[in-house]
PDB file of C-alpha atoms in Angstrom:
ATOM      1  CA  MET A   1      91.284 118.386 115.185  1.00  0.00           C
ATOM      2  CA  ASN A   2      88.052 117.686 113.364  1.00  0.00           C
ATOM      3  CA  ARG A   3      86.757 114.181 113.800  1.00  0.00           C
ATOM      4  CA  ARG A   4      85.315 112.436 110.795  1.00  0.00           C
ATOM      5  CA  GLU A   5      82.864 109.590 110.592  1.00  0.00           C
ATOM      6  CA  TYR A   6      84.286 106.244 109.743  1.00  0.00           C
ATOM      7  CA  ASN A   7      82.135 103.617 107.900  1.00  0.00           C
ATOM      8  CA  GLY A   8      79.008 105.112 109.359  1.00  0.00           C
ATOM      9  CA  TRP A   9      80.305 105.371 112.933  1.00  0.00           C
ATOM     10  CA  THR A  10      81.379 108.449 114.925  1.00  0.00           C
ATOM     11  CA  ASN A  11      85.048 107.809 114.360  1.00  0.00           C
ATOM     12  CA  TYR A  12      87.640 105.032 113.688  1.00  0.00           C
ATOM     13  CA  GLU A  13      87.901 104.093 117.348  1.00  0.00           C
ATOM     14  CA  THR A  14      84.135 103.549 117.673  1.00  0.00           C
ATOM     15  CA  TRP A  15      84.007 101.548 114.480  1.00  0.00           C
ATOM     16  CA  LEU A  16      86.929  99.378 115.729  1.00  0.00           C
ATOM     17  CA  VAL A  17      85.250  98.563 119.044  1.00  0.00           C
ATOM     18  CA  ASN A  18      82.180  97.676 117.175  1.00  0.00           C
ATOM     19  CA  MET A  19      84.108  95.363 114.760  1.00  0.00           C
ATOM     20  CA  TRP A  20      85.658  93.463 117.656  1.00  0.00           C
ATOM     21  CA  PHE A  21      82.702  93.379 120.054  1.00  0.00           C
ATOM     22  CA  GLY A  22      79.585  93.969 117.889  1.00  0.00           C
ATOM     23  CA  ASP A  23      78.483  90.324 117.859  1.00  0.00           C
ATOM     24  CA  ILE A  24      78.708  90.261 121.644  1.00  0.00           C
ATOM     25  CA  PHE A  25      76.772  93.559 121.952  1.00  0.00           C
ATOM     26  CA  ALA A  26      74.104  92.234 119.590  1.00  0.00           C
ATOM     27  CA  ASP A  27      73.675  89.159 121.745  1.00  0.00           C
ATOM     28  CA  MET A  28      73.499  91.298 124.848  1.00  0.00           C
ATOM     29  CA  ALA A  29      70.829  93.503 123.377  1.00  0.00           C
ATOM     30  CA  ASN A  30      68.701  90.497 122.093  1.00  0.00           C
ATOM     31  CA  GLU A  31      68.898  89.097 125.653  1.00  0.00           C
ATOM     32  CA  GLY A  32      67.907  92.366 127.230  1.00  0.00           C
ATOM     33  CA  GLN A  33      71.278  92.740 128.965  1.00  0.00           C
ATOM     34  CA  LEU A  34      72.675  95.708 126.981  1.00  0.00           C
ATOM     35  CA  GLY A  35      72.821  97.975 130.086  1.00  0.00           C
ATOM     36  CA  GLY A  36      73.838 101.392 128.837  1.00  0.00           C
ATOM     37  CA  ALA A  37      76.850 103.194 127.362  1.00  0.00           C
ATOM     38  CA  ASP A  38      78.777 103.195 130.568  1.00  0.00           C
ATOM     39  CA  TYR A  39      78.150  99.416 130.964  1.00  0.00           C
ATOM     40  CA  LEU A  40      79.485  98.732 127.429  1.00  0.00           C
ATOM     41  CA  GLN A  41      82.630 100.740 128.178  1.00  0.00           C
ATOM     42  CA  GLU A  42      83.255  98.921 131.401  1.00  0.00           C
ATOM     43  CA  PHE A  43      82.589  95.601 129.738  1.00  0.00           C
ATOM     44  CA  VAL A  44      85.154  96.237 126.979  1.00  0.00           C
ATOM     45  CA  GLU A  45      87.749  97.513 129.451  1.00  0.00           C
ATOM     46  CA  GLU A  46      87.208  94.490 131.672  1.00  0.00           C
ATOM     47  CA  MET A  47      87.516  92.114 128.754  1.00  0.00           C
ATOM     48  CA  LEU A  48      90.829  93.806 127.677  1.00  0.00           C
ATOM     49  CA  GLU A  49      92.100  93.591 131.212  1.00  0.00           C
ATOM     50  CA  ALA A  50      91.074  89.987 131.642  1.00  0.00           C
ATOM     51  CA  ASP A  51      92.901  88.812 128.508  1.00  0.00           C
ATOM     52  CA  GLY A  52      95.977  90.950 129.134  1.00  0.00           C
ATOM     53  CA  SER A  53      95.348  93.217 126.183  1.00  0.00           C
ATOM     54  CA  LEU A  54      95.286  96.413 128.279  1.00  0.00           C
ATOM     55  CA  PRO A  55      98.830  97.355 129.326  1.00  0.00           C
ATOM     56  CA  GLN A  56      99.272  98.847 132.799  1.00  0.00           C
ATOM     57  CA  SER A  57     101.763 101.529 131.967  1.00  0.00           C
ATOM     58  CA  GLY A  58     104.049 102.933 129.419  1.00  0.00           C
ATOM     59  CA  PHE A  59     103.535 104.035 125.816  1.00  0.00           C
ATOM     60  CA  ALA A  60     101.326 101.281 124.839  1.00  0.00           C
ATOM     61  CA  ALA A  61      99.005 101.919 127.790  1.00  0.00           C
ATOM     62  CA  ASP A  62      98.925 105.594 126.955  1.00  0.00           C
ATOM     63  CA  ILE A  63      98.038 104.960 123.349  1.00  0.00           C
ATOM     64  CA  MET A  64      95.386 102.355 124.269  1.00  0.00           C
ATOM     65  CA  ASN A  65      93.801 104.634 126.818  1.00  0.00           C
ATOM     66  CA  ALA A  66      93.765 107.590 124.423  1.00  0.00           C
ATOM     67  CA  ALA A  67      92.023 105.461 121.784  1.00  0.00           C
ATOM     68  CA  LEU A  68      89.417 104.188 124.360  1.00  0.00           C
ATOM     69  CA  ARG A  69      88.624 107.786 125.307  1.00  0.00           C
ATOM     70  CA  GLU A  70      87.708 108.552 121.747  1.00  0.00           C
ATOM     71  CA  VAL A  71      85.109 105.783 121.529  1.00  0.00           C
ATOM     72  CA  ASP A  72      81.533 107.132 121.357  1.00  0.00           C
ATOM     73  CA  TRP A  73      79.967 104.531 123.660  1.00  0.00           C
ATOM     74  CA  GLU A  74      76.522 106.246 123.220  1.00  0.00           C
ATOM     75  CA  ASP A  75      76.746 105.692 119.519  1.00  0.00           C
ATOM     76  CA  ILE A  76      77.391 101.965 120.037  1.00  0.00           C
ATOM     77  CA  TYR A  77      74.632 101.673 122.682  1.00  0.00           C
ATOM     78  CA  ASP A  78      72.119 103.441 120.511  1.00  0.00           C
ATOM     79  CA  HIS A  79      72.918 101.326 117.495  1.00  0.00           C
ATOM     80  CA  TYR A  80      72.292  97.996 119.361  1.00  0.00           C
ATOM     81  CA  TYR A  81      69.407  99.323 121.400  1.00  0.00           C
ATOM     82  CA  GLU A  82      67.579 100.376 118.238  1.00  0.00           C
ATOM     83  CA  ASP A  83      68.348  97.133 116.395  1.00  0.00           C
ATOM     84  CA  ALA A  84      66.947  95.102 119.372  1.00  0.00           C
ATOM     85  CA  LYS A  85      63.917  97.333 119.542  1.00  0.00           C
ATOM     86  CA  GLU A  86      63.230  96.891 115.868  1.00  0.00           C
ATOM     87  CA  GLU A  87      63.456  93.113 116.121  1.00  0.00           C
ATOM     88  CA  GLU A  88      61.160  93.172 119.131  1.00  0.00           C
ATOM     89  CA  ASP A  89      58.615  95.340 117.239  1.00  0.00           C
ATOM     90  CA  ALA A  90      58.656  93.102 114.163  1.00  0.00           C
TER      91      ALA A  90
END
């Protein structure tokens, strides 16, 4: 299946994570705590587990995990890293 960009992001799943966590990522970047792409993935997964949004098993868990595997964490990291760098340079 060909993946298409969605609203300027790699795909729908990446856009959706950005919509829900973008403000947090921006704050992290501005405070120099962005980490890397792997850190952002772990952060989101831990947030979902902490508030009970990440099911442990069954169909919902499979769908959620499939969607999370499609997220382009590098795209998200690069976006906020570049934004923070531009603000720092200004």
